[in-house]
């Protein structure tokens, strides 16, 4: 899944909640992608179901309840696998595209 | 004035209709909305603007619900039950592809199967066409249950002979003798073997072979709706003709044919064959394809009588001369009532009557008997 690696990568720096995660992702891609922000929650839901992340309700400073997500050991393993995969893809593509300056 | 609390509450309520969203998920979404609004407010947007923008960014709650459902469902299609079913199964393309591959791989069996199916379908189509043709045969006549063609069964020294023809005077005799017989008409083709007849109008010359001499009463027996001309008087005078729609178009195009002249050449065995003038007095609807009596032109019976006066008297020679009668409605049958009884009790004596008439007239020696038979419409096609 294309949304999985970014989410897992953000969570490896510590627990976070939905709004923060999507906000960070949008910041990182510089507003070039027009995401429907709400769709991150079903993804988080699925990742939790696959035991890559776990969640916990916490009381925030503002007094609101927030659901914080954090990475599980299984999620860390998955992220490593994903990283290897994407690095591979990256190196292949960058070499291929280096031969095509006109692209 | 825009009320942010109210707006958020309403938005939250709108999530309630979504089956896939559990309470926790709804709370998460609401928090997300509030965070977003806070963020936008901090950037200087008004409450209303911030709310609108946040709702827009968070996306359609239905789409989110569907994604939630897909994340948890065991269904292969991932289609939530509240979403509309697709018209075509999503695996349809797959099925087609697999079907084609199987045909390619199992050529012999596919050939047998497909050929078998084709033959089966063809048989089915033929049976349906045949049965529907049979079931609707002659049924366009309005009173088809009451219309009969008179046949004769002659037994004499030479042998036995059944035929669907009958003597010229028989119809009118039956009509005057039996109140049950409502109408009678004679139907006589110009030639016994339906040879072609030359029909001419100006430079249009065609051979036709669906011509018949009929009595005017034919229009009261058969269902022949008039498009032009009068039903009552159409075939009273000699040398008059009624055309079907198709014939009218063929010889007169779009013109009104009533009162116009058609030239028709018929050999009456009088020694001379020449074109004679016939006045068109009516146009009727075309005959349907599945009827035993297929006509293009109907000529007046008086024409035939003028040329062959003996026909009205001739009880002996009736080859190629047909008689149709129409019986009165069932309830009107005098005496015994129902049809079978009518035929049995009334027609056998008639046969004997005809027989004695034949003997008294001029027939040499007719040894046994003549029997008149009735064939109803729609059953036989001779």
XYZ file of C-alpha atoms in Angstrom:
485
model
C 0.000 0.000 0.000
C 1.407 3.340 -0.987
C 0.230 5.179 2.129
C 1.776 2.659 4.528
C 5.509 3.522 4.388
C 5.075 7.267 5.056
C 2.781 6.625 8.004
C 5.059 4.003 9.518
C 8.074 6.254 8.950
C 6.465 9.124 10.799
C 5.473 6.864 13.680
C 9.008 5.518 14.141
C 9.923 8.913 15.628
C 7.387 8.400 18.373
C 3.662 8.208 18.898
C 1.394 10.578 17.071
C -2.265 11.141 16.171
C -4.129 11.250 12.870
C -4.238 14.975 12.331
C -0.550 15.358 13.067
C 0.424 12.524 10.743
C -1.540 13.759 7.752
C -0.463 17.327 8.415
C 3.168 16.248 8.349
C 2.700 14.270 5.143
C 1.025 17.194 3.401
C 3.786 19.505 4.599
C 6.409 17.116 3.235
C 4.920 16.910 -0.215
C 4.618 20.671 -0.297
C 0.924 20.782 -1.016
C 1.340 19.170 -4.416
C -1.045 16.375 -3.540
C -4.689 17.098 -2.858
C -5.504 14.474 -0.264
C -8.819 13.925 1.333
C -7.529 14.089 4.898
C -10.165 11.849 6.407
C -9.035 8.844 4.409
C -5.985 8.419 6.636
C -8.162 6.993 9.409
C -9.257 3.876 7.548
C -5.586 3.289 6.692
C -4.594 3.605 10.330
C -7.435 1.288 11.197
C -6.167 -1.319 8.768
C -2.554 -1.002 9.955
C -3.750 -1.528 13.509
C -5.733 -4.567 12.431
C -2.554 -5.974 10.853
C -0.737 -5.302 14.204
C 1.800 -2.950 12.638
C 0.694 -0.179 14.983
C -1.242 0.040 18.214
C -3.439 2.819 19.506
C -4.303 4.422 22.827
C -6.783 7.088 23.799
C -5.149 9.955 25.687
C -6.314 13.257 27.102
C -4.660 16.159 25.288
C -3.790 19.552 26.780
C -6.860 21.056 25.124
C -9.057 18.682 27.117
C -10.034 16.645 24.066
C -9.571 12.917 23.870
C -7.099 11.877 21.209
C -6.161 8.536 19.797
C -2.400 8.151 19.679
C -0.772 5.601 17.444
C 2.635 4.005 17.971
C 4.707 1.457 16.120
C 4.840 -2.212 17.227
C 7.932 -4.427 16.763
C 6.109 -6.084 13.869
C 5.535 -2.633 12.337
C 9.232 -1.854 12.652
C 10.066 -5.056 10.786
C 7.521 -4.200 8.130
C 8.982 -0.718 7.751
C 12.483 -2.153 7.295
C 11.161 -4.447 4.600
C 9.379 -1.557 2.920
C 12.452 0.611 3.140
C 14.594 -2.028 1.454
C 11.982 -2.433 -1.232
C 11.621 1.277 -1.918
C 15.409 1.838 -1.900
C 15.691 -0.855 -4.507
C 13.006 0.663 -6.633
C 14.570 4.060 -6.201
C 18.022 2.960 -7.292
C 16.659 1.121 -10.295
C 14.529 4.003 -11.431
C 17.154 6.671 -10.877
C 19.648 4.717 -12.921
C 17.150 4.097 -15.672
C 16.041 7.683 -15.770
C 19.607 8.937 -15.696
C 19.975 7.407 -19.157
C 16.951 9.354 -20.355
C 17.786 13.019 -19.894
C 14.903 14.050 -22.095
C 12.285 12.554 -19.772
C -24.485 34.695 12.462
C -22.354 31.595 12.081
C -22.414 29.289 15.081
C -19.343 27.073 15.041
C -20.481 24.746 17.838
C -23.799 24.225 16.139
C -22.128 23.587 12.783
C -19.745 20.998 14.219
C -22.571 19.281 16.042
C -24.552 19.046 12.829
C -21.591 17.729 10.925
C -21.040 15.104 13.608
C -24.668 14.088 13.393
C -24.375 13.663 9.644
C -21.784 10.968 10.314
C -24.346 8.949 12.219
C -25.946 7.740 9.009
C -22.765 5.962 8.058
C -22.818 2.323 9.124
C -19.093 1.730 8.760
C -18.058 4.409 11.254
C -17.836 3.282 14.842
C -18.082 5.757 17.691
C -14.293 5.918 18.144
C -13.793 6.644 14.478
C -16.400 9.418 14.600
C -14.695 10.972 17.586
C -11.370 10.803 15.806
C -12.814 12.507 12.766
C -14.417 15.211 14.883
C -11.137 15.875 16.652
C -9.448 16.065 13.308
C -11.992 18.646 12.198
C -11.496 20.704 15.338
C -7.698 20.544 15.023
C -7.964 21.679 11.437
C -10.267 24.541 12.353
C -7.920 25.629 15.122
C -5.036 25.521 12.668
C -6.892 27.568 10.063
C -8.145 30.063 12.671
C -4.564 30.562 13.816
C -3.721 31.468 10.248
C -6.369 34.166 10.349
C -9.459 32.614 8.776
C -12.924 33.421 10.074
C -14.929 30.726 11.879
C -17.179 30.103 8.891
C -14.294 29.957 6.416
C -12.289 27.673 8.667
C -15.205 25.305 9.122
C -15.962 25.141 5.419
C -12.339 24.567 4.467
C -11.874 21.911 7.144
C -14.963 19.993 6.066
C -13.832 20.159 2.458
C -10.344 18.912 3.287
C -11.454 16.072 5.482
C -13.366 14.650 2.562
C -16.630 12.899 1.916
C -17.638 10.824 4.928
C -19.183 8.191 2.671
C -15.854 7.570 0.974
C -14.147 7.336 4.346
C -16.795 4.905 5.575
C -16.331 2.736 2.515
C -12.569 2.677 3.110
C -13.166 1.619 6.700
C -15.391 -1.156 5.488
C -12.822 -2.328 2.966
C -10.156 -2.439 5.683
C -12.146 -4.872 7.786
C -14.423 -6.832 5.490
C -13.843 -10.382 4.394
C -15.854 -9.808 1.244
C -13.792 -10.254 -1.905
C -15.430 -7.375 -3.708
C -15.021 -5.009 -0.763
C -18.416 -3.592 -1.671
C -20.263 -2.437 1.446
C -23.845 -3.709 1.597
C -25.282 -0.167 1.572
C -23.586 0.655 -1.714
C -25.352 -0.029 -4.957
C -24.647 -3.365 -6.559
C -22.786 -3.171 -9.821
C -24.773 -3.972 -12.936
C -22.152 -6.419 -14.155
C -20.344 -8.779 -11.793
C -16.832 -7.449 -11.316
C -15.390 -10.776 -12.425
C -17.346 -10.764 -15.682
C -14.333 -9.923 -17.834
C -12.495 -12.715 -16.145
C -15.248 -15.208 -16.885
C -15.293 -14.219 -20.545
C -11.550 -14.560 -20.804
C -11.594 -17.967 -19.165
C -14.412 -19.050 -21.450
C -12.477 -18.054 -24.553
C -9.354 -19.806 -23.297
C -11.285 -22.997 -22.682
C -12.753 -22.868 -26.159
C -9.264 -22.501 -27.566
C -7.882 -25.340 -25.515
C -10.698 -27.863 -25.930
C -11.421 -27.386 -29.606
C -13.292 -30.630 -30.269
C -15.516 -30.435 -27.231
C -16.195 -26.767 -27.823
C -17.133 -27.516 -31.391
C -19.538 -30.241 -30.263
C -21.024 -28.028 -27.571
C -21.443 -24.942 -29.707
C -22.738 -26.875 -32.698
C -25.176 -28.674 -30.407
C -26.374 -25.426 -28.938
C -26.762 -23.910 -32.402
C -28.783 -26.855 -33.641
C -30.896 -26.765 -30.493
C -31.600 -23.049 -30.836
C -32.389 -23.443 -34.511
C -34.821 -26.274 -33.765
C -36.428 -24.190 -31.056
C -36.839 -21.232 -33.411
C -38.323 -23.425 -36.125
C -40.747 -25.038 -33.669
C -41.839 -21.669 -32.302
C -42.357 -20.258 -35.804
C -44.241 -23.343 -36.916
C -46.479 -23.490 -33.869
C -47.269 -19.785 -33.897
C -48.028 -20.023 -37.614
C -50.368 -22.935 -36.967
C -52.062 -21.328 -33.996
C -52.746 -18.062 -35.791
C -53.622 -19.622 -39.128
C -56.744 -17.948 -40.519
C -57.496 -16.464 -37.110
C -57.688 -12.918 -38.501
C -61.238 -13.622 -39.672
C -63.513 -12.163 -37.049
C -66.059 -14.996 -36.959
C -63.686 -17.741 -37.881
C -65.555 -20.266 -35.713
C -68.632 -19.808 -37.865
C -67.069 -19.894 -41.315
C -66.941 -23.199 -43.173
C -65.900 -24.306 -46.581
C -68.196 -26.879 -48.087
C -66.599 -30.018 -49.398
C -68.076 -32.941 -51.240
C -67.573 -36.637 -51.008
C -68.798 -38.383 -54.120
C -69.222 -42.128 -54.409
C -70.205 -43.573 -57.789
C -69.472 -46.494 -60.048
C -66.040 -45.178 -60.912
C -64.982 -44.900 -57.305
C -64.806 -42.519 -54.411
C -63.631 -38.950 -54.493
C -63.256 -36.343 -51.798
C -62.800 -32.734 -52.687
C -62.994 -29.307 -51.135
C -65.068 -28.005 -54.009
C -68.820 -27.891 -54.372
C -71.493 -27.077 -57.004
C -72.210 -23.432 -57.813
C -75.888 -23.358 -56.806
C -75.310 -25.190 -53.505
C -74.518 -22.156 -51.349
C -77.622 -20.168 -52.167
C -79.733 -23.329 -51.844
C -78.362 -23.992 -48.351
C -78.950 -20.412 -47.385
C -82.569 -20.432 -48.497
C -83.228 -23.844 -46.952
C -81.591 -23.530 -43.547
C -82.040 -20.508 -41.297
C -78.804 -21.479 -39.566
C -76.868 -20.534 -42.683
C -76.358 -16.823 -42.472
C -74.338 -16.147 -45.596
C -72.817 -18.012 -48.474
C -70.320 -17.041 -51.108
C -68.632 -18.734 -53.976
C -64.915 -18.366 -54.532
C -63.762 -19.266 -58.013
C -60.280 -18.806 -59.430
C -60.236 -17.925 -63.150
C -58.277 -21.069 -63.930
C -58.340 -24.344 -62.106
C -54.582 -24.556 -61.755
C -54.125 -20.898 -60.843
C -52.339 -20.022 -64.064
C -51.203 -16.466 -64.517
C -53.626 -13.804 -65.612
C -52.478 -10.765 -67.523
C -53.409 -7.462 -65.878
C -52.751 -4.221 -67.736
C -52.968 -0.563 -66.905
C -51.291 1.776 -69.372
C -47.705 0.643 -69.682
C -47.922 -1.494 -66.570
C -48.367 -5.138 -67.522
C -48.073 -7.872 -64.951
C -49.064 -11.473 -64.572
C -51.108 -12.076 -61.453
C -52.309 -15.364 -60.047
C -54.135 -14.543 -56.853
C -57.385 -13.475 -58.533
C -60.789 -14.821 -57.538
C -64.370 -14.326 -58.559
C -66.433 -13.903 -55.402
C -70.004 -13.000 -54.544
C -70.440 -9.662 -52.836
C -71.470 -11.569 -49.700
C -67.815 -12.577 -49.297
C -67.299 -9.264 -47.530
C -69.868 -10.283 -44.927
C -68.191 -13.652 -44.367
C -64.506 -12.896 -44.437
C -62.707 -10.168 -42.546
C -61.759 -7.858 -45.417
C -61.754 -4.289 -44.107
C -62.411 -1.671 -46.786
C -60.016 1.230 -47.077
C -61.833 2.805 -50.032
C -65.153 2.177 -51.706
C -68.386 0.755 -50.368
C -68.627 -2.743 -48.938
C -72.259 -3.249 -49.835
C -72.024 -2.439 -53.535
C -68.436 -3.265 -54.385
C -68.951 -6.435 -56.426
C -72.594 -6.226 -57.520
C -72.132 -5.237 -61.169
C -70.322 -7.278 -63.804
C -66.772 -6.229 -64.632
C -65.959 -4.712 -61.320
C -62.886 -5.485 -59.222
C -61.723 -4.913 -55.648
C -57.991 -4.558 -55.084
C -55.836 -5.067 -52.048
C -53.769 -2.158 -50.832
C -50.632 -3.625 -52.385
C -52.259 -4.027 -55.798
C -53.686 -0.510 -55.668
C -50.207 0.821 -55.068
C -48.739 -1.402 -57.757
C -51.053 -0.231 -60.531
C -52.156 3.223 -59.383
C -49.281 4.412 -57.154
C -50.673 7.055 -54.838
C -53.708 7.844 -57.001
C -57.221 7.037 -55.881
C -58.130 3.947 -57.929
C -61.887 4.085 -57.341
C -63.713 4.369 -60.676
C -60.517 3.739 -62.666
C -60.185 0.963 -65.200
C -57.931 -2.109 -65.089
C -57.691 -4.415 -68.093
C -57.698 -8.108 -67.324
C -57.364 -11.001 -69.747
C -59.305 -14.139 -68.811
C -60.146 -17.074 -71.056
C -63.758 -18.157 -70.487
C -63.607 -20.893 -73.106
C -65.790 -18.774 -75.377
C -63.335 -18.992 -78.208
C -61.850 -15.545 -77.898
C -59.343 -14.183 -75.439
C -59.084 -10.472 -75.119
C -58.395 -7.793 -72.556
C -61.588 -6.706 -70.862
C -62.155 -3.563 -68.828
C -62.818 -3.835 -65.100
C -63.800 -0.914 -62.951
C -62.152 -0.652 -59.543
C -64.851 -0.297 -56.904
C -62.947 -0.858 -53.698
C -59.618 -1.232 -51.911
C -59.241 -3.667 -49.034
C -56.443 -4.493 -46.652
C -53.809 -6.990 -47.722
C -54.370 -10.630 -46.839
C -52.084 -11.855 -44.056
C -49.425 -14.405 -44.948
C -50.814 -17.293 -42.942
C -54.223 -17.854 -44.407
C -55.328 -20.522 -46.843
C -57.233 -18.016 -48.982
C -54.649 -15.600 -50.355
C -56.069 -12.919 -52.613
C -54.751 -9.931 -54.507
C -57.778 -9.045 -56.618
C -61.425 -9.963 -56.171
C -63.545 -9.929 -59.330
C -67.314 -9.734 -59.236
C -69.174 -13.044 -59.563
C -71.675 -11.515 -62.027
C -68.756 -11.160 -64.464
C -68.248 -14.890 -64.284
C -71.968 -15.585 -64.682
C -72.196 -13.296 -67.709
C -69.468 -15.274 -69.398
C -70.526 -18.708 -68.112
C -74.288 -18.565 -67.429
C -74.478 -22.315 -66.758
C -72.532 -21.955 -63.507
C -75.622 -20.952 -61.558
C -77.390 -24.165 -62.629
C -74.578 -26.653 -62.861
C -74.677 -29.333 -60.155
C -72.317 -31.680 -61.957
C -69.177 -29.844 -62.892
C -67.753 -28.055 -59.925
C -64.060 -28.696 -60.243
C -62.160 -25.715 -58.853
C -65.292 -23.985 -57.528
C -65.378 -23.299 -53.805
C -68.276 -22.412 -51.545
C -67.985 -20.847 -48.117
C -70.837 -20.412 -45.673
C -71.155 -18.588 -42.402
C -73.460 -20.031 -39.779
C -75.438 -17.848 -37.417
C -74.252 -17.311 -33.834
C -74.489 -20.466 -31.713
C -77.492 -19.384 -29.703
C -79.477 -18.700 -32.853
C -79.233 -22.225 -34.183
C -82.783 -23.381 -34.755
C -83.887 -26.788 -33.502
C -81.215 -29.013 -32.055
C -78.880 -26.148 -31.259
C -75.196 -26.879 -31.311
C -73.148 -27.162 -34.471
C -72.310 -30.849 -34.549
C -75.973 -31.647 -34.245
C -76.703 -29.161 -37.001
C -74.239 -30.765 -39.331
C -75.414 -34.287 -38.520
C -79.139 -33.767 -38.519
C -79.377 -31.167 -41.217
C -76.621 -31.797 -43.648
C -77.020 -35.508 -44.224
C -80.598 -35.075 -45.418
C -79.314 -32.224 -47.576
C -76.825 -34.555 -49.078
C -79.586 -36.945 -49.893
C -81.580 -34.050 -51.220
C -78.742 -33.005 -53.431
C -78.362 -36.575 -54.508
C -81.989 -36.935 -55.462
C -81.789 -33.604 -57.199
C -78.827 -34.825 -59.173
C -80.637 -37.989 -60.130
C -83.813 -36.228 -61.104
C -81.942 -33.668 -63.142
C -79.636 -35.389 -65.502
C -77.062 -37.603 -63.817
C -76.893 -41.002 -65.472
C -76.520 -43.549 -62.716
C -75.254 -42.463 -59.333
C -75.246 -45.583 -57.299
C -74.615 -44.763 -53.716
C -74.568 -41.383 -52.086
C -73.182 -37.882 -51.970
C -72.099 -36.511 -48.652
C -71.452 -32.900 -47.949
C -68.616 -32.138 -45.553
C -67.782 -28.932 -43.776
C -64.242 -27.892 -43.094
C -63.813 -25.152 -40.545
C -61.164 -22.471 -41.000
C -57.720 -22.767 -39.570
C -57.539 -26.538 -39.516
C -56.868 -27.553 -43.100
C -54.982 -25.963 -45.874
C -55.932 -27.835 -49.030
